[in-house]
């Protein structure tokens, strides 16, 4: 914990028109500094405290825009201690912003515990929208974007990674993964093994930065591409993978009447299995459709 974590000093020099007491979730650039919004700069200037994943990393961003607001470290290792302190500060009438090292907070970054605590305490939570690597990658991937699932980081070890990939093998929506550069080759090879060599995917690396890469190909082709170029094994990486087209029906609702009838007497799992036998549609696709029907 740094000295600024311990003592609160109101930002009176800049806070001439302070925001209302609230928790502000502020998106920051994922690379190109020009991507920060005017509203984000204004908010970071006016709040009393900025909670940062890493005060040194965020310090460079804040310095670039001449923002002198006091910072507190807030990360997964101190969240249990800092969360109640931040909630107490807001309850006393202060405004606090949460930022991550880059992009939108809580997307594979710390912050869930704090936002949850704010809602529980009846504190207003305000989104200050902006860059997100996952959505940026989806927008340029050239893959269906009407339905997608954000998976985030896969397990570091091979066994755990393959086990999780198998859970998504028959999903029909586009999948978005984050991956560390030192695991990118292993992950691509595992994806090709589980999803199939020819599954379409897009490698998005260092988005908005100088050496940005957006490469669309099959999983096996991407594995070869990355293995042949050490530069592709560096930086921030997002993988966007197409869904299993063989699992899609011409009309998701084509078998709804049958599924709903079976569900009256059977569990979701058994209904999906029997419907698969009767229709020839893959069981996993029917299982997912049953879950959707239950939510309606």
mmCIF file with all atom_site columns, C-alpha atoms in Angstrom, residues 41 65 74 97 107 172 206 212 219 222 224-225 230 252 267 271 281 294:
data_model
loop_
_atom_site.group_PDB
_atom_site.id
_atom_site.type_symbol
_atom_site.label_atom_id
_atom_site.label_alt_id
_atom_site.label_comp_id
_atom_site.label_asym_id
_atom_site.label_entity_id
_atom_site.label_seq_id
_atom_site.pdbx_PDB_ins_code
_atom_site.Cartn_x
_atom_site.Cartn_y
_atom_site.Cartn_z
_atom_site.occupancy
_atom_site.B_iso_or_equiv
_atom_site.pdbx_formal_charge
_atom_site.auth_seq_id
_atom_site.auth_comp_id
_atom_site.auth_asym_id
_atom_site.auth_atom_id
_atom_site.pdbx_PDB_model_num
ATOM 1  C CA . UNK A 1 41  ? -10.920 13.253  -18.842 1.00 0.00 ? 41  UNK A CA 1
ATOM 2  C CA . UNK A 1 65  ? -3.601  14.591  -19.815 1.00 0.00 ? 65  UNK A CA 1
ATOM 3  C CA . UNK A 1 74  ? -6.917  -1.017  -6.064  1.00 0.00 ? 74  UNK A CA 1
ATOM 4  C CA . UNK A 1 97  ? -13.415 6.779   -10.158 1.00 0.00 ? 97  UNK A CA 1
ATOM 5  C CA . UNK A 1 107 ? -13.457 -6.927  -18.215 1.00 0.00 ? 107 UNK A CA 1
ATOM 6  C CA . UNK A 1 172 ? -22.717 -21.700 -32.314 1.00 0.00 ? 172 UNK A CA 1
ATOM 7  C CA . UNK A 1 206 ? -1.768  -4.784  -30.045 1.00 0.00 ? 206 UNK A CA 1
ATOM 8  C CA . UNK A 1 212 ? -1.295  -3.663  -34.636 1.00 0.00 ? 212 UNK A CA 1
ATOM 9  C CA . UNK A 1 219 ? -7.047  -21.863 -36.540 1.00 0.00 ? 219 UNK A CA 1
ATOM 10 C CA . UNK A 1 222 ? -3.094  -18.816 -37.478 1.00 0.00 ? 222 UNK A CA 1
ATOM 11 C CA . UNK A 1 224 ? 1.503   -21.492 -38.266 1.00 0.00 ? 224 UNK A CA 1
ATOM 12 C CA . UNK A 1 225 ? 1.458   -17.712 -38.798 1.00 0.00 ? 225 UNK A CA 1
ATOM 13 C CA . UNK A 1 230 ? 8.246   -13.922 -33.093 1.00 0.00 ? 230 UNK A CA 1
ATOM 14 C CA . UNK A 1 252 ? -33.572 -22.011 -34.066 1.00 0.00 ? 252 UNK A CA 1
ATOM 15 C CA . UNK A 1 267 ? -35.283 -32.881 -17.650 1.00 0.00 ? 267 UNK A CA 1
ATOM 16 C CA . UNK A 1 271 ? -35.305 -33.782 -23.491 1.00 0.00 ? 271 UNK A CA 1
ATOM 17 C CA . UNK A 1 281 ? -29.895 -32.185 -34.738 1.00 0.00 ? 281 UNK A CA 1
ATOM 18 C CA . UNK A 1 294 ? -36.673 -21.675 -20.264 1.00 0.00 ? 294 UNK A CA 1
#
